[in-house]
PDB file of C-alpha atoms in Angstrom:
ATOM      1  CA  GLU D   1      -0.187  -1.849  -7.441  1.00 87.00           C
ATOM      2  CA  PHE D   2       2.091  -4.864  -8.617  1.00 90.00           C
ATOM      3  CA  LEU D   3       1.951  -6.789  -5.236  1.00 91.00           C
ATOM      4  CA  ALA D   4      -1.973  -6.135  -5.256  1.00 93.00           C
ATOM      5  CA  ARG D   5      -2.261  -7.819  -8.771  1.00 93.00           C
ATOM      6  CA  TYR D   6       0.069 -10.703  -7.681  1.00 93.00           C
ATOM      7  CA  PRO D   7      -0.727 -11.552  -4.297  1.00 92.00           C
ATOM      8  CA  ASN D   8       1.469 -14.409  -4.424  1.00 91.00           C
ATOM      9  CA  ALA D   9       4.609 -12.598  -5.497  1.00 91.00           C
ATOM     10  CA  GLY D  10       7.456 -11.316  -3.015  1.00 88.00           C
ATOM     11  CA  VAL D  11       9.377  -8.605  -3.480  1.00 88.00           C
ATOM     12  CA  LYS D  12      12.653  -7.682  -1.235  1.00 86.00           C
ATOM     13  CA  VAL D  13      13.791  -4.207  -1.298  1.00 84.00           C
ATOM     14  CA  LEU D  14      17.363  -3.207  -0.310  1.00 84.00           C
ATOM     15  CA  PHE D  15      19.220  -0.289   0.343  1.00 81.00           C
ATOM     16  CA  LEU D  16      22.829  -0.832  -0.421  1.00 81.00           C
ATOM     17  CA  PRO D  17      25.951   1.095  -1.808  1.00 82.00           C
ATOM     18  CA  HIS D  18      26.548   0.687  -5.606  1.00 85.00           C
ATOM     19  CA  ALA D  19      29.613  -1.760  -5.397  1.00 88.00           C
ATOM     20  CA  ASP D  20      27.006  -3.858  -3.258  1.00 91.00           C
ATOM     21  CA  LEU D  21      24.231  -3.899  -5.662  1.00 92.00           C
ATOM     22  CA  ALA D  22      26.325  -4.591  -8.820  1.00 93.00           C
ATOM     23  CA  ALA D  23      28.274  -7.391  -6.850  1.00 94.00           C
ATOM     24  CA  ARG D  24      24.877  -9.035  -5.809  1.00 94.00           C
ATOM     25  CA  LEU D  25      23.521  -8.643  -9.606  1.00 94.00           C
ATOM     26  CA  VAL D  26      26.513 -10.660 -10.750  1.00 94.00           C
ATOM     27  CA  GLU D  27      26.145 -13.091  -8.041  1.00 94.00           C
ATOM     28  CA  ARG D  28      22.553 -13.306  -8.896  1.00 93.00           C
ATOM     29  CA  LYS D  29      21.459 -12.529  -5.776  1.00 94.00           C
ATOM     30  CA  LEU D  30      19.403  -9.679  -6.871  1.00 93.00           C
ATOM     31  CA  ASP D  31      17.133  -9.550 -10.166  1.00 94.00           C
ATOM     32  CA  ALA D  32      17.489  -6.034 -10.903  1.00 95.00           C
ATOM     33  CA  ALA D  33      18.824  -3.018  -9.236  1.00 94.00           C
ATOM     34  CA  LEU D  34      17.966   0.827  -9.060  1.00 92.00           C
ATOM     35  CA  SER D  35      20.696   3.289  -8.647  1.00 88.00           C
ATOM     36  CA  ILE D  36      21.610   7.123  -9.469  1.00 84.00           C
ATOM     37  CA  TYR D  37      24.301   5.956 -11.983  1.00 85.00           C
ATOM     38  CA  PRO D  38      24.618   2.977 -14.438  1.00 91.00           C
ATOM     39  CA  LEU D  39      25.947   0.003 -12.637  1.00 92.00           C
ATOM     40  CA  GLN D  40      27.435  -1.305 -15.862  1.00 86.00           C
ATOM     41  CA  ARG D  41      30.246   1.102 -15.019  1.00 76.00           C
ATOM     42  CA  GLN D  42      31.518  -1.424 -12.350  1.00 75.00           C
ATOM     43  CA  LYS D  43      30.753  -4.578 -14.024  1.00 80.00           C
ATOM     44  CA  ARG D  44      30.654  -5.019 -17.871  1.00 84.00           C
ATOM     45  CA  VAL D  45      28.367  -8.042 -17.722  1.00 93.00           C
ATOM     46  CA  LEU D  46      25.464  -5.647 -16.532  1.00 95.00           C
ATOM     47  CA  GLU D  47      22.956  -3.644 -18.653  1.00 94.00           C
ATOM     48  CA  SER D  48      21.917  -0.268 -17.149  1.00 93.00           C
ATOM     49  CA  ARG D  49      18.814   1.520 -18.602  1.00 92.00           C
ATOM     50  CA  ARG D  50      17.817   5.284 -17.743  1.00 93.00           C
ATOM     51  CA  LEU D  51      14.350   4.989 -16.171  1.00 92.00           C
ATOM     52  CA  PHE D  52      13.835   8.759 -15.667  1.00 91.00           C
ATOM     53  CA  ASP D  53      15.178  12.121 -14.715  1.00 92.00           C
ATOM     54  CA  GLN D  54      14.694  13.918 -11.189  1.00 93.00           C
ATOM     55  CA  GLU D  55      15.354  17.307 -10.009  1.00 96.00           C
ATOM     56  CA  LEU D  56      17.387  17.655  -6.904  1.00 97.00           C
ATOM     57  CA  ILE D  57      16.800  20.792  -4.647  1.00 98.00           C
ATOM     58  CA  LEU D  58      18.001  21.982  -1.475  1.00 98.00           C
ATOM     59  CA  VAL D  59      15.406  22.453   1.160  1.00 98.00           C
ATOM     60  CA  SER D  60      15.380  23.564   4.762  1.00 98.00           C
ATOM     61  CA  GLY D  61      12.670  23.932   7.765  1.00 97.00           C
ATOM     62  CA  ARG D  62      11.868  27.578   8.916  1.00 96.00           C
ATOM     63  CA  LYS D  63      15.079  27.656  11.004  1.00 97.00           C
ATOM     64  CA  HIS D  64      17.989  27.225   8.566  1.00 98.00           C
ATOM     65  CA  TYR D  65      16.252  28.833   5.342  1.00 98.00           C
ATOM     66  CA  ILE D  66      18.421  31.476   3.485  1.00 97.00           C
ATOM     67  CA  ALA D  67      17.156  33.270   0.473  1.00 95.00           C
ATOM     68  CA  ASN D  68      19.794  33.600  -2.274  1.00 93.00           C
ATOM     69  CA  PRO D  69      22.491  32.477   0.016  1.00 97.00           C
ATOM     70  CA  ARG D  70      26.374  32.762  -0.904  1.00 96.00           C
ATOM     71  CA  LEU D  71      28.627  29.799  -0.746  1.00 96.00           C
ATOM     72  CA  ARG D  72      30.111  30.534   2.650  1.00 95.00           C
ATOM     73  CA  GLN D  73      26.608  30.779   4.078  1.00 97.00           C
ATOM     74  CA  ILE D  74      25.808  27.287   2.677  1.00 96.00           C
ATOM     75  CA  GLN D  75      29.198  25.787   4.085  1.00 95.00           C
ATOM     76  CA  GLN D  76      27.972  27.066   7.349  1.00 96.00           C
ATOM     77  CA  LEU D  77      24.657  25.288   7.544  1.00 97.00           C
ATOM     78  CA  PRO D  78      24.069  21.996   9.276  1.00 97.00           C
ATOM     79  CA  ILE D  79      23.783  19.083   6.807  1.00 96.00           C
ATOM     80  CA  VAL D  80      21.394  16.105   6.382  1.00 96.00           C
ATOM     81  CA  ASP D  81      22.567  13.583   3.651  1.00 93.00           C
ATOM     82  CA  TYR D  82      22.501  10.154   2.937  1.00 87.00           C
ATOM     83  CA  TYR D  83      26.282   9.390   3.100  1.00 77.00           C
ATOM     84  CA  GLU D  84      28.800  10.342   5.818  1.00 75.00           C
ATOM     85  CA  ASN D  85      31.126  12.255   3.232  1.00 71.00           C
ATOM     86  CA  GLY D  86      28.102  14.462   2.034  1.00 71.00           C
ATOM     87  CA  GLU D  87      28.452  13.276  -1.597  1.00 85.00           C
ATOM     88  CA  LEU D  88      25.080  14.711  -2.575  1.00 89.00           C
ATOM     89  CA  THR D  89      25.276  17.853  -1.041  1.00 93.00           C
ATOM     90  CA  ARG D  90      28.928  18.390  -2.395  1.00 93.00           C
ATOM     91  CA  THR D  91      27.526  17.598  -5.884  1.00 92.00           C
ATOM     92  CA  TRP D  92      24.700  20.195  -5.362  1.00 96.00           C
ATOM     93  CA  ILE D  93      27.251  22.923  -4.155  1.00 96.00           C
ATOM     94  CA  THR D  94      29.771  22.258  -6.771  1.00 96.00           C
ATOM     95  CA  HIS D  95      26.955  22.467  -9.287  1.00 96.00           C
ATOM     96  CA  HIS D  96      25.348  25.911  -8.100  1.00 97.00           C
ATOM     97  CA  TYR D  97      28.609  27.488  -7.086  1.00 97.00           C
ATOM     98  CA  ARG D  98      31.413  25.817  -9.374  1.00 96.00           C
ATOM     99  CA  ALA D  99      33.648  25.807  -6.380  1.00 94.00           C
ATOM    100  CA  ASP D 100      34.686  22.921  -3.996  1.00 92.00           C
ATOM    101  CA  PRO D 101      32.695  23.078  -0.761  1.00 92.00           C
ATOM    102  CA  GLY D 102      35.436  22.212   1.487  1.00 92.00           C
ATOM    103  CA  ALA D 103      34.574  20.881   4.809  1.00 91.00           C
ATOM    104  CA  LEU D 104      30.804  20.259   5.425  1.00 92.00           C
ATOM    105  CA  ARG D 105      28.851  20.492   8.507  1.00 94.00           C
ATOM    106  CA  ILE D 106      27.295  16.757   8.307  1.00 93.00           C
ATOM    107  CA  ARG D 107      24.621  16.771  11.210  1.00 95.00           C
ATOM    108  CA  ALA D 108      23.166  13.550  10.269  1.00 94.00           C
ATOM    109  CA  HIS D 109      23.384  10.952   7.552  1.00 90.00           C
ATOM    110  CA  VAL D 110      20.636   8.599   7.016  1.00 91.00           C
ATOM    111  CA  GLY D 111      19.592   6.017   4.226  1.00 81.00           C
ATOM    112  CA  THR D 112      16.210   7.514   3.144  1.00 87.00           C
ATOM    113  CA  VAL D 113      14.718  10.181   1.563  1.00 93.00           C
ATOM    114  CA  GLU D 114      11.778  10.124   3.808  1.00 95.00           C
ATOM    115  CA  PHE D 115      14.108  10.192   6.841  1.00 96.00           C
ATOM    116  CA  VAL D 116      16.010  13.000   5.455  1.00 96.00           C
ATOM    117  CA  LEU D 117      12.770  15.044   5.146  1.00 98.00           C
ATOM    118  CA  GLU D 118      11.600  14.428   8.498  1.00 98.00           C
ATOM    119  CA  LEU D 119      14.856  15.638  10.079  1.00 98.00           C
ATOM    120  CA  ILE D 120      14.790  18.612   7.835  1.00 98.00           C
ATOM    121  CA  VAL D 121      11.091  19.619   8.699  1.00 98.00           C
ATOM    122  CA  LYS D 122      12.321  19.215  12.516  1.00 97.00           C
ATOM    123  CA  ASN D 123      15.079  21.893  11.809  1.00 98.00           C
ATOM    124  CA  ILE D 124      17.817  19.524  12.333  1.00 97.00           C
ATOM    125  CA  GLY D 125      19.552  20.897   9.176  1.00 97.00           C
ATOM    126  CA  VAL D 126      19.017  21.392   5.382  1.00 98.00           C
ATOM    127  CA  GLY D 127      19.421  18.477   2.678  1.00 97.00           C
ATOM    128  CA  VAL D 128      19.198  17.946  -1.204  1.00 97.00           C
ATOM    129  CA  VAL D 129      15.935  15.915  -1.940  1.00 97.00           C
ATOM    130  CA  PRO D 130      14.096  15.090  -5.194  1.00 96.00           C
ATOM    131  CA  ARG D 131      11.707  17.835  -5.706  1.00 97.00           C
ATOM    132  CA  ASP D 132       8.867  15.255  -6.138  1.00 95.00           C
ATOM    133  CA  ALA D 133       9.662  13.628  -2.555  1.00 96.00           C
ATOM    134  CA  ALA D 134       9.494  17.260  -1.169  1.00 98.00           C
ATOM    135  CA  ALA D 135       6.457  18.726  -3.259  1.00 98.00           C
ATOM    136  CA  SER D 136       3.679  18.130  -0.578  1.00 98.00           C
ATOM    137  CA  LEU D 137       5.860  19.543   2.091  1.00 98.00           C
ATOM    138  CA  LEU D 138       6.888  22.660  -0.151  1.00 98.00           C
ATOM    139  CA  ALA D 139       3.075  23.052  -0.899  1.00 98.00           C
ATOM    140  CA  SER D 140       2.248  22.985   2.954  1.00 98.00           C
ATOM    141  CA  GLY D 141       5.035  25.447   3.850  1.00 97.00           C
ATOM    142  CA  ALA D 142       6.723  22.803   6.204  1.00 98.00           C
ATOM    143  CA  LEU D 143       9.724  23.121   3.960  1.00 98.00           C
ATOM    144  CA  ARG D 144      11.238  26.084   2.075  1.00 98.00           C
ATOM    145  CA  GLN D 145      13.554  25.552  -1.092  1.00 98.00           C
ATOM    146  CA  ILE D 146      16.846  27.444  -0.872  1.00 98.00           C
ATOM    147  CA  LYS D 147      17.564  28.714  -4.563  1.00 96.00           C
ATOM    148  CA  THR D 148      20.621  30.132  -6.085  1.00 96.00           C
ATOM    149  CA  ARG D 149      20.578  31.840  -9.762  1.00 93.00           C
ATOM    150  CA  ARG D 150      21.603  28.439 -11.256  1.00 95.00           C
ATOM    151  CA  ARG D 151      19.175  25.948 -12.936  1.00 96.00           C
ATOM    152  CA  GLU D 152      18.514  22.840 -10.328  1.00 96.00           C
ATOM    153  CA  LEU D 153      20.693  19.887 -10.275  1.00 95.00           C
ATOM    154  CA  SER D 154      19.122  16.876 -12.515  1.00 94.00           C
ATOM    155  CA  ASP D 155      19.836  13.301 -11.767  1.00 91.00           C
ATOM    156  CA  SER D 156      18.874  10.022 -13.144  1.00 91.00           C
ATOM    157  CA  ILE D 157      17.644   6.843 -11.789  1.00 91.00           C
ATOM    158  CA  TRP D 158      18.956   3.856 -13.689  1.00 93.00           C
ATOM    159  CA  LEU D 159      17.760  -0.116 -13.582  1.00 94.00           C
ATOM    160  CA  SER D 160      20.508  -2.354 -14.008  1.00 95.00           C
ATOM    161  CA  GLN D 161      20.321  -6.147 -14.509  1.00 94.00           C
ATOM    162  CA  ILE D 162      22.592  -9.012 -15.920  1.00 94.00           C
ATOM    163  CA  ARG D 163      22.774  -8.747 -19.752  1.00 93.00           C
ATOM    164  CA  GLY D 164      20.755 -11.288 -21.503  1.00 91.00           C
ATOM    165  CA  PHE D 165      19.785 -13.124 -18.401  1.00 91.00           C
ATOM    166  CA  ALA D 166      16.192 -14.798 -18.325  1.00 91.00           C
ATOM    167  CA  HIS D 167      14.506 -14.094 -15.170  1.00 90.00           C
ATOM    168  CA  GLU D 168      11.829 -16.153 -13.751  1.00 92.00           C
ATOM    169  CA  PRO D 169       8.320 -15.049 -15.083  1.00 93.00           C
ATOM    170  CA  ILE D 170       7.262 -13.002 -12.125  1.00 93.00           C
ATOM    171  CA  ALA D 171      10.441 -11.215 -11.721  1.00 93.00           C
ATOM    172  CA  ALA D 172      10.638 -10.503 -15.559  1.00 93.00           C
ATOM    173  CA  ARG D 173       6.924  -9.193 -15.327  1.00 93.00           C
ATOM    174  CA  LEU D 174       8.035  -6.550 -12.304  1.00 93.00           C
ATOM    175  CA  ILE D 175      10.949  -5.405 -14.404  1.00 92.00           C
ATOM    176  CA  ASP D 176       8.768  -4.955 -17.517  1.00 92.00           C
ATOM    177  CA  GLU D 177       6.250  -3.095 -15.258  1.00 91.00           C
ATOM    178  CA  MET D 178       8.774  -0.745 -13.600  1.00 89.00           C
ATOM    179  CA  MET D 179      10.304   0.337 -17.012  1.00 88.00           C
ATOM    180  CA  THR D 180       6.818   0.751 -18.396  1.00 88.00           C
ATOM    181  CA  ALA D 181       5.433   2.845 -15.175  1.00 86.00           C
ATOM    182  CA  PHE D 182       8.712   4.935 -14.797  1.00 83.00           C
ATOM    183  CA  SER D 183       9.010   5.681 -18.723  1.00 73.00           C
ATOM    184  CA  ALA D 184       5.136   6.873 -18.617  1.00 61.00           C
ATOM    185  CA  SER D 185       5.958   8.890 -15.533  1.00 63.00           C
ATOM    186  CA  SER D 186       8.680  10.724 -17.124  1.00 57.00           C
ATOM    187  CA  SER D 187       6.875  11.461 -20.295  1.00 50.00           C
TER     188      SER D 187
END
């Protein structure tokens, strides 16, 4: 919507580790960054504002679905995660089972939610994704949610930028519109 209203504006979206995002912000190579934790933890010159919370769920295709799984069953499943160490899956397992998951069977690690979902639908493994991102695939039956007796894991999305920095007008407008759009969608 923003680019449709401002056809001369340019937006560049990068997918980077948190440390790289924080460094690029400080170096003024980025106007703002979206992250899963506040980047001000890494660099004190940054300010971070929570945009919204999201529910993270474990999903599978038909092949790997288990109803009410035990920890041991989860540990044996092939995993599709965003990072080589299975950081998000580890967090989900620790939240649901209150135990260290030990060695995980990471079958693939990819950089986007869309690719994670695609691999799960193709029965490559199971993975943790935002509920909103999986909603249509869950509704169609292409994905199934693997549930435990615990409430689902919740995570926040943060917007970080240099504290007190005056952005160029178009960048400031984009940041303001993101703040408005995300706060409206979370209420």
